[in-house]
CSV table of C-alpha atoms in Angstrom, one decimal:
chain,number,residue,atom,x,y,z
A,278,MET,CA,120.7,133.5,112.2
A,279,GLU,CA,121.8,130.2,110.6
A,280,ARG,CA,119.2,127.5,111.0
A,281,MET,CA,120.1,124.6,113.3
A,282,ILE,CA,118.2,121.5,112.1
A,283,LEU,CA,118.6,118.0,113.6
A,284,HIS,CA,117.4,114.7,112.2
A,285,ALA,CA,117.3,112.0,114.8
A,286,ASP,CA,116.9,108.3,113.7
A,287,ILE,CA,116.4,105.4,116.2
A,288,ASN,CA,119.0,102.9,115.0
A,289,HIS,CA,117.4,99.7,113.6
A,290,CYS,CA,114.3,100.7,115.6
A,291,TYR,CA,112.3,97.5,115.9
A,292,ALA,CA,115.4,95.3,116.6
A,293,ASN,CA,116.8,97.9,119.0
A,294,ILE,CA,113.6,97.8,121.1
A,295,GLU,CA,113.5,93.9,121.0
A,296,CYS,CA,117.1,93.9,122.4
A,297,LEU,CA,116.1,96.5,125.0
A,298,ASP,CA,113.2,94.3,126.3
A,299,ASP,CA,115.2,91.0,126.0
A,300,PRO,CA,118.8,91.5,127.0
A,301,SER,CA,119.6,87.9,126.0
A,302,LEU,CA,119.3,89.1,122.3
A,303,ARG,CA,122.1,91.7,122.6
A,304,GLY,CA,125.2,91.0,120.6
A,305,ARG,CA,123.4,88.3,118.5
A,306,PRO,CA,122.2,88.4,114.9
A,307,VAL,CA,118.5,89.2,115.4
A,308,ALA,CA,115.8,90.2,112.9
A,309,VAL,CA,112.2,91.3,113.4
A,310,GLY,CA,110.2,89.5,110.8
A,311,GLY,CA,106.6,89.1,109.6
A,312,ASP,CA,104.4,86.0,109.7
A,313,GLU,CA,105.6,83.5,107.1
A,314,ALA,CA,102.4,81.5,107.3
A,315,LEU,CA,100.6,84.6,106.0
A,316,ARG,CA,103.3,85.3,103.4
A,317,HIS,CA,104.4,88.4,105.3
A,318,GLY,CA,107.8,86.7,105.9
A,319,ILE,CA,110.2,89.6,105.3
A,320,VAL,CA,112.9,91.3,107.5
A,321,LEU,CA,111.4,94.4,109.0
A,322,ALA,CA,114.6,95.3,111.0
A,323,ALA,CA,117.9,93.7,111.8
A,324,THR,CA,120.7,94.2,114.4
A,325,PRO,CA,124.2,95.2,113.2
A,326,GLU,CA,125.3,91.7,113.9
A,327,ALA,CA,122.7,90.4,111.4
A,328,ARG,CA,123.5,93.0,108.9
A,329,ARG,CA,127.2,92.1,108.9
A,330,CYS,CA,126.1,88.6,107.9
A,331,GLY,CA,124.3,90.0,104.9
A,332,VAL,CA,120.8,90.3,106.3
A,333,LYS,CA,118.9,93.3,104.8
A,334,THR,CA,115.6,95.0,105.5
A,335,GLY,CA,112.9,93.9,103.1
A,336,GLN,CA,114.7,90.6,102.5
A,337,ALA,CA,112.7,87.3,102.6
A,338,LEU,CA,113.2,85.5,105.9
A,339,TRP,CA,114.3,82.3,104.1
A,340,GLN,CA,117.0,84.3,102.3
A,341,ALA,CA,118.1,85.9,105.5
A,342,ARG,CA,118.5,82.5,107.1
A,343,GLN,CA,120.6,81.4,104.2
A,344,SER,CA,122.9,84.4,104.7
A,345,CYS,CA,122.9,83.9,108.5
A,346,PRO,CA,122.1,80.4,109.8
A,347,GLU,CA,122.4,81.6,113.4
A,348,LEU,CA,119.7,84.3,112.9
A,349,THR,CA,117.1,84.7,115.6
A,350,VAL,CA,113.8,85.9,114.2
A,351,VAL,CA,111.2,87.6,116.6
A,352,PRO,CA,107.7,88.7,115.7
A,353,PRO,CA,106.9,92.4,115.5
A,354,ARG,CA,105.1,94.2,118.4
A,355,PHE,CA,104.0,97.5,116.9
A,356,GLU,CA,102.2,98.8,119.9
A,357,ARG,CA,105.5,98.5,121.9
A,358,TYR,CA,107.4,100.3,119.1
A,359,LEU,CA,104.9,103.1,119.1
A,360,GLU,CA,105.2,103.4,122.9
A,361,VAL,CA,109.0,103.7,122.8
A,362,SER,CA,108.7,106.2,119.9
A,363,ARG,CA,106.5,108.4,122.0
A,364,GLN,CA,108.9,108.3,124.9
A,365,VAL,CA,111.8,109.3,122.6
A,366,ARG,CA,109.8,112.1,121.0
A,367,ALA,CA,109.0,113.4,124.5
A,368,ILE,CA,112.8,113.9,125.0
A,369,TYR,CA,113.0,115.7,121.7
A,370,GLN,CA,110.2,118.0,122.7
A,371,SER,CA,112.0,119.0,125.9
A,372,TYR,CA,114.5,120.7,123.6
A,373,THR,CA,112.1,122.4,121.1
A,374,PRO,CA,108.4,122.4,120.2
A,375,GLN,CA,109.4,122.1,116.5
A,376,VAL,CA,109.5,118.3,116.2
A,377,GLU,CA,108.3,116.8,113.0
A,378,PRO,CA,108.0,113.0,112.9
A,379,PHE,CA,109.1,111.2,109.8
A,380,GLY,CA,107.8,107.7,110.3
A,381,LEU,CA,107.9,105.9,113.6
A,382,ASP,CA,111.6,106.0,114.1
A,383,GLU,CA,112.7,109.4,112.7
A,384,ALA,CA,112.1,113.1,113.4
A,385,TRP,CA,113.4,116.5,112.5
A,386,LEU,CA,114.0,119.1,115.2
A,387,ASP,CA,114.5,122.8,114.7
A,388,VAL,CA,116.7,123.9,117.6
A,389,THR,CA,117.5,127.4,116.2
A,390,GLY,CA,117.9,129.7,119.2
A,391,CYS,CA,116.9,127.1,121.7
A,392,PRO,CA,118.5,126.9,125.2
A,393,GLY,CA,121.5,124.7,125.0
A,394,THR,CA,122.6,125.8,121.5
A,395,GLU,CA,125.1,128.3,122.9
A,396,GLY,CA,127.8,125.6,122.5
A,397,GLY,CA,126.6,124.8,119.0
A,398,ALA,CA,124.1,122.4,117.5
A,399,VAL,CA,126.5,119.5,117.4
A,400,ARG,CA,127.0,119.7,121.2
A,401,LEU,CA,123.3,119.8,121.8
A,402,ALA,CA,122.8,116.9,119.4
A,403,ASP,CA,125.3,114.9,121.4
A,404,ALA,CA,123.6,115.6,124.6
A,405,LEU,CA,120.2,114.6,123.1
A,406,ARG,CA,121.8,111.3,121.9
A,407,ARG,CA,123.1,110.5,125.3
A,408,ARG,CA,119.8,111.2,127.0
A,409,VAL,CA,117.9,108.9,124.7
A,410,ARG,CA,120.4,106.1,125.4
A,411,GLU,CA,120.5,106.6,129.2
A,412,GLU,CA,116.8,107.4,129.8
A,413,ILE,CA,115.1,105.1,127.2
A,414,GLY,CA,117.7,102.5,126.5
A,415,VAL,CA,117.8,102.7,122.7
A,416,THR,CA,120.3,104.5,120.5
A,417,VAL,CA,119.9,107.2,118.0
A,418,SER,CA,122.0,108.7,115.2
A,419,VAL,CA,121.7,112.4,114.8
A,420,GLY,CA,122.4,114.5,111.7
A,421,VAL,CA,123.1,118.2,112.1
A,422,SER,CA,122.7,120.7,109.2
A,423,PHE,CA,121.1,123.9,108.1
A,424,ASN,CA,118.2,122.3,106.3
A,425,LYS,CA,116.0,119.1,106.5
A,426,PRO,CA,117.4,117.1,103.6
A,427,PHE,CA,121.0,117.5,104.6
A,428,ALA,CA,120.2,116.8,108.3
A,429,LYS,CA,118.7,113.5,107.2
A,430,LEU,CA,121.8,112.7,105.1
A,431,GLY,CA,123.9,113.5,108.2
A,432,SER,CA,122.0,110.9,110.4
A,433,GLU,CA,123.0,108.2,107.8
A,434,LEU,CA,126.7,109.1,107.7
A,435,LYS,CA,127.7,107.4,111.0
A,436,LYS,CA,125.7,104.6,112.8
A,437,PRO,CA,124.9,103.6,115.4
A,438,ASP,CA,124.7,106.1,118.3
A,439,ALA,CA,126.6,108.9,116.6
A,440,VAL,CA,126.4,112.6,115.6
A,441,SER,CA,127.4,113.9,112.1
A,442,GLU,CA,127.3,117.4,110.8
A,443,VAL,CA,126.8,118.6,107.2
A,444,SER,CA,127.8,122.2,107.2
A,445,ARG,CA,127.0,125.0,104.7
A,446,ALA,CA,130.7,125.6,104.2
A,447,GLY,CA,131.6,121.9,103.4
A,448,PHE,CA,128.5,120.3,102.0
A,449,ARG,CA,129.8,120.2,98.4
A,450,THR,CA,132.8,118.2,99.4
A,451,GLN,CA,130.9,116.0,101.8
A,452,VAL,CA,127.5,115.5,100.0
A,453,TRP,CA,128.0,115.9,96.3
A,454,PRO,CA,130.1,112.7,95.8
A,455,MET,CA,127.4,110.6,97.4
A,456,PRO,CA,125.0,108.5,95.2
A,457,VAL,CA,121.9,110.4,94.2
A,458,SER,CA,119.8,107.7,95.9
A,459,ALA,CA,121.0,109.0,99.3
A,460,LEU,CA,119.0,112.2,98.8
A,461,LEU,CA,115.6,112.6,100.5
A,462,TYR,CA,112.7,111.4,98.3
A,463,VAL,CA,114.9,109.9,95.6
A,464,GLY,CA,113.7,106.3,95.4
A,465,ARG,CA,114.5,103.5,93.1
A,466,ALA,CA,112.4,104.7,90.2
A,467,THR,CA,113.8,108.3,90.3
A,468,THR,CA,117.3,106.9,90.7
A,469,ALA,CA,116.9,104.7,87.6
A,470,ARG,CA,115.4,107.6,85.6
A,471,LEU,CA,118.3,109.9,86.6
A,472,ALA,CA,120.8,107.2,85.6
A,473,ARG,CA,119.3,107.2,82.1
A,474,TYR,CA,120.4,110.8,81.9
A,475,GLY,CA,123.9,110.0,83.2
A,476,ILE,CA,123.2,111.5,86.7
A,477,HIS,CA,124.5,109.2,89.4
A,478,THR,CA,125.7,111.5,92.2
A,479,ILE,CA,124.1,114.4,94.2
A,480,GLY,CA,126.7,116.7,92.7
A,481,ALA,CA,125.7,115.8,89.2
A,482,LEU,CA,122.1,116.4,90.1
A,483,ALA,CA,123.0,119.8,91.6
A,484,GLN,CA,124.8,120.9,88.4
A,485,THR,CA,122.0,119.8,86.1
A,486,GLU,CA,120.0,122.8,84.8
A,487,PRO,CA,116.7,123.1,86.7
A,488,VAL,CA,114.8,123.5,83.4
A,489,CYS,CA,115.9,120.0,82.4
A,490,LEU,CA,114.9,118.5,85.7
A,491,ARG,CA,111.5,120.3,85.4
A,492,GLY,CA,111.0,118.9,82.0
A,493,TRP,CA,111.8,115.4,83.2
A,494,PHE,CA,110.0,115.4,86.6
A,495,GLY,CA,107.6,118.4,86.6
A,496,LYS,CA,107.5,120.3,89.9
A,497,ALA,CA,109.4,117.5,91.6
A,498,GLY,CA,112.4,118.5,89.4
A,499,ASP,CA,112.6,121.9,91.1
A,500,MET,CA,112.5,120.1,94.5
A,501,LEU,CA,115.4,117.8,93.5
A,502,SER,CA,117.5,120.8,92.4
A,503,ARG,CA,116.8,122.7,95.6
A,504,PHE,CA,117.7,119.7,97.8
A,505,ALA,CA,120.9,118.9,95.9
A,506,ASN,CA,122.1,122.5,96.1
A,507,GLY,CA,121.3,123.0,99.8
A,508,LEU,CA,118.6,125.5,99.0
A,509,ASP,CA,115.7,123.9,100.8
A,510,ALA,CA,114.0,126.2,103.3
A,511,GLU,CA,111.0,124.1,104.3
A,512,PRO,CA,110.3,124.7,108.0
A,513,VAL,CA,110.1,122.0,110.6
A,514,ALA,CA,106.5,121.6,111.8
A,515,ARG,CA,105.6,122.1,115.4
A,516,ALA,CA,104.8,119.0,117.4
A,517,ASP,CA,101.3,120.3,118.0
A,518,GLU,CA,100.6,121.4,114.5
A,519,ALA,CA,98.0,119.5,112.5
A,520,ARG,CA,99.8,118.1,109.5
A,521,LEU,CA,98.0,118.1,106.2
A,522,VAL,CA,97.1,114.6,105.2
A,523,ARG,CA,98.0,114.1,101.5
A,524,SER,CA,96.8,110.5,101.0
A,525,ILE,CA,95.3,107.6,102.9
A,526,GLY,CA,96.0,104.1,101.7
A,527,SER,CA,96.0,100.4,102.6
A,528,SER,CA,97.7,97.4,101.1
A,529,VAL,CA,97.9,93.7,101.8
A,530,THR,CA,99.7,90.5,100.7
A,531,PRO,CA,96.9,87.9,101.0
A,532,PRO,CA,97.5,84.4,102.3
A,533,ARG,CA,97.2,83.1,98.7
A,534,ASP,CA,97.8,84.5,95.2
A,535,LEU,CA,94.9,86.2,93.5
A,536,ARG,CA,94.1,84.3,90.3
A,537,THR,CA,90.8,85.8,89.2
A,538,PRO,CA,89.0,89.1,89.2
A,539,GLU,CA,86.6,87.6,91.8
A,540,ASP,CA,89.5,87.0,94.1
A,541,ALA,CA,90.7,90.5,93.6
A,542,ARG,CA,87.2,91.9,94.2
A,543,ILE,CA,87.1,90.5,97.7
A,544,VAL,CA,90.5,92.1,98.6
A,545,LEU,CA,89.6,95.4,96.9
A,546,TRP,CA,86.3,95.7,99.0
A,547,THR,CA,88.3,95.0,102.2
A,548,LEU,CA,90.9,97.6,101.4
A,549,CYS,CA,88.4,100.2,100.2
A,550,GLU,CA,86.4,99.8,103.4
A,551,GLU,CA,89.4,100.4,105.5
A,552,VAL,CA,90.4,103.5,103.5
A,553,SER,CA,86.8,104.8,103.6
A,554,ALA,CA,86.7,104.4,107.4
A,555,ARG,CA,89.8,106.5,107.8
A,556,LEU,CA,88.6,109.1,105.4
A,557,TYR,CA,85.3,109.3,107.2
A,558,GLY,CA,87.1,109.5,110.6
A,559,GLN,CA,89.1,112.5,109.4
A,560,GLY,CA,86.3,114.3,107.5
A,561,LEU,CA,88.1,113.9,104.2
A,562,ALA,CA,87.2,112.9,100.6
A,563,ALA,CA,89.4,111.9,97.7
A,564,ARG,CA,89.5,113.2,94.1
A,565,THR,CA,91.9,110.5,92.9
A,566,VAL,CA,92.1,106.8,93.5
A,567,GLN,CA,95.4,104.9,93.0
A,568,LEU,CA,95.8,101.2,92.6
A,569,SER,CA,99.1,99.4,93.4
A,570,LEU,CA,99.7,95.8,92.1
A,571,ARG,CA,102.5,93.3,92.5
A,572,ASP,CA,102.4,90.0,90.6
A,573,THR,CA,104.0,86.6,91.4
A,574,GLU,CA,107.1,87.6,89.5
A,575,LEU,CA,107.4,90.6,92.0
A,576,PHE,CA,106.8,93.1,89.2
A,577,CYS,CA,105.1,96.2,90.7
A,578,TRP,CA,103.1,98.9,89.0
A,579,GLN,CA,100.6,101.6,89.9
A,580,ARG,CA,97.6,103.2,88.1
A,581,GLN,CA,95.4,106.0,89.2
A,582,THR,CA,92.3,107.8,88.0
A,583,ALA,CA,90.5,111.1,88.8
A,584,LEU,CA,87.0,110.9,90.1
A,585,ALA,CA,84.0,112.8,88.8
A,586,GLN,CA,83.1,113.8,92.3
A,587,PRO,CA,85.1,113.7,95.6
A,588,ALA,CA,84.5,110.3,97.2
A,589,GLN,CA,84.6,109.3,100.8
A,590,PHE,CA,82.8,105.9,100.9
A,591,SER,CA,83.9,102.5,99.9
A,592,GLY,CA,81.4,102.0,97.0
A,593,GLU,CA,82.8,104.7,94.9
A,594,LEU,CA,86.4,104.0,95.8
A,595,CYS,CA,86.0,100.3,95.0
A,596,ARG,CA,84.2,101.0,91.7
A,597,ALA,CA,87.2,103.1,90.6
A,598,ALA,CA,89.8,100.6,91.8
A,599,THR,CA,87.9,97.7,90.1
A,600,GLU,CA,87.9,99.7,86.8
A,601,LEU,CA,91.6,100.4,87.1
A,602,LEU,CA,92.3,96.7,87.7
A,603,ALA,CA,90.3,95.7,84.7
A,604,ARG,CA,92.3,98.1,82.5
A,605,SER,CA,95.7,97.3,83.9
A,606,HIS,CA,96.0,93.6,84.5
A,607,ASP,CA,95.3,90.7,82.0
A,608,TRP,CA,95.6,87.9,84.6
A,609,ARG,CA,98.3,86.0,82.7
A,610,ARG,CA,100.1,86.1,86.0
A,611,PRO,CA,98.4,85.9,89.4
A,612,LEU,CA,98.7,88.9,91.8
A,613,ARG,CA,100.6,88.6,95.0
A,614,SER,CA,99.5,91.8,96.6
A,615,LEU,CA,97.2,94.8,96.1
A,616,GLY,CA,97.0,98.3,97.5
A,617,VAL,CA,94.4,101.1,97.3
A,618,ARG,CA,95.2,104.8,98.0
A,619,ALA,CA,92.9,107.8,98.2
A,620,MET,CA,94.7,110.9,97.0
A,621,ALA,CA,94.1,114.6,96.3
A,622,LEU,CA,92.3,114.9,99.6
A,623,GLU,CA,90.0,117.7,100.6
A,624,ALA,CA,87.4,118.4,103.3
A,625,ALA,CA,84.4,116.1,102.8
A,626,ASP,CA,82.0,119.1,103.3
A,627,ALA,CA,83.8,121.3,100.7
A,628,PRO,CA,81.5,122.8,98.0
A,629,VAL,CA,81.1,120.5,95.0
A,630,GLN,CA,80.2,121.4,91.4
A,631,LEU,CA,77.0,119.5,90.7
A,632,SER,CA,76.4,117.7,87.4
A,633,LEU,CA,73.2,117.5,85.4
A,634,PHE,CA,74.0,113.9,84.7
A,635,ASP,CA,74.7,112.8,88.3
A,636,ASP,CA,71.8,111.2,90.2
A,637,GLY,CA,72.4,113.2,93.4
A,638,ALA,CA,69.5,111.6,95.3
A,639,ARG,CA,70.7,108.1,94.7
A,640,ARG,CA,74.3,109.1,95.6
A,641,GLU,CA,73.1,110.6,98.9
A,642,LYS,CA,71.0,107.5,99.7
A,643,ARG,CA,74.1,105.3,99.3
A,644,ALA,CA,76.1,107.8,101.4
A,645,ARG,CA,73.5,107.6,104.2
A,646,LEU,CA,73.7,103.8,104.1
A,647,GLU,CA,77.5,103.7,104.2
A,648,ARG,CA,77.6,106.2,107.1
A,649,ALA,CA,75.2,104.0,109.0
A,650,VAL,CA,77.5,101.0,108.4
A,651,LEU,CA,80.6,102.9,109.6
A,652,GLN,CA,78.8,104.1,112.7
A,653,ALA,CA,77.6,100.6,113.5
A,654,ARG,CA,81.1,99.3,113.2
A,655,ALA,CA,82.5,102.1,115.4
A,656,ARG,CA,80.0,101.1,118.1
A,657,CYS,CA,80.0,97.3,117.8
A,658,GLY,CA,83.3,96.4,116.1
A,659,PRO,CA,84.5,96.0,112.6
A,660,ALA,CA,82.7,92.6,112.1
A,661,ALA,CA,79.3,94.0,113.2
A,662,VAL,CA,78.3,94.6,109.5
A,663,ARG,CA,80.1,92.8,106.7
A,664,ARG,CA,79.8,92.8,102.9
A,665,ALA,CA,78.5,89.5,101.7
A,666,VAL,CA,81.3,89.4,99.0
A,667,THR,CA,83.9,89.0,101.8
A,668,LEU,CA,82.3,85.7,102.9
A,669,LEU,CA,83.1,84.0,99.5
A,670,ASP,CA,86.6,83.6,100.8
A,671,PRO,CA,87.0,85.0,104.4
A,672,SER,CA,90.8,84.4,104.3
A,673,LEU,CA,91.2,86.9,101.5
A,674,ALA,CA,89.2,89.5,103.5
A,675,GLY,CA,91.4,89.0,106.5
A,676,LEU,CA,88.6,87.3,108.4
A,677,PRO,CA,88.9,84.0,110.4
A,678,ALA,CA,87.6,80.9,108.8
A,679,ALA,CA,84.6,80.9,111.1
A,680,ALA,CA,83.3,84.0,109.2
A,681,ALA,CA,82.2,81.6,106.5
A,682,GLN,CA,79.2,81.1,108.8
A,683,PRO,CA,78.1,84.7,109.3
A,684,THR,CA,76.9,85.7,112.8
A,685,ALA,CA,76.6,89.4,112.0
A,686,PHE,CA,74.8,91.4,109.4
A,687,SER,CA,76.0,90.8,105.8
A,688,CYS,CA,75.2,93.5,103.4
A,689,MET,CA,75.6,95.0,99.9
A,690,HIS,CA,77.0,91.9,98.1
A,691,GLY,CA,77.5,93.8,94.9
A,692,ALA,CA,77.1,97.4,95.9
């Protein structure tokens, strides 16, 4: 039986929901934007009316206003967006238990053999689209195909509030002329690298020898070849399946530029403590730490390092991130933003190969201390115990100015 895969995408999700809650915004150029005072002033979502004026997601708000002087900017309400996303997914799950979220606003559905598919997957997709609009009040675009990458491509073909099919019989005519950047997981860096080899369309990618792609991209090259040729057979996960977490990260654009290693150290501790808390909560440890940097010229780069032992707590994560920063940035330009990501995750209680040169007792003592801090914060709030280093500039640590006069325990200034 041919697989029937849908990809449903809530159209301009955040802006769509804002217009749902405030009908006076309908038909007007509207953007959901971050806090400009905190230098988070970018467009997170925009209505079609704003897009027609040149407003783009990721654009600075001041640029968006230049493109569209009549633009109305509203602040984001993420809890509300999550609530609507759950309501929409509940409709998806009424058709099939195989619903795999892809971010807040997108999801794949495997409706193969499900009730309602007797008239074909396109007909079912159209019924689903109408239900979401009538019951929730937002619109979705749905792609229909025989695999996940082409279903996602289909949802981009016609917007808003539409259904598009990419069939097995016609995908070469329909998909291969499209730019390679339209394919799932082909971002800017991969697009630029493929362009250096003269590969600009999905068809050109499909006709490239897999051995060449493997040589350029490693295992990812095989994935690109499968996707372009319509050979992907990855299943859609069930809604109740636990998804394997591959990485946990956090990033921030502070309220001012980071000009010294001391500035960066405050931010790194804050990020690593957040990542550590999430690792601890999910019982995971990391074998790799990745550092992401963006300077004031908006040049971005990443560095990563393998750890001698799997790490769960902020001390080891921050030590690795600090060493990466020292090796990869000379401070000729200030940093605008920083990010830390824990990767190559495994169960925190997995067996570990001990080293003769590792002070296991000291490491366990630090682990007990960090566990106690995390448990105290879980009971009493995140400000119950703070590192003293964050008090050197509370704004960089995301703390209110009043935090300069500590009212809670401050610990481990240099730990």
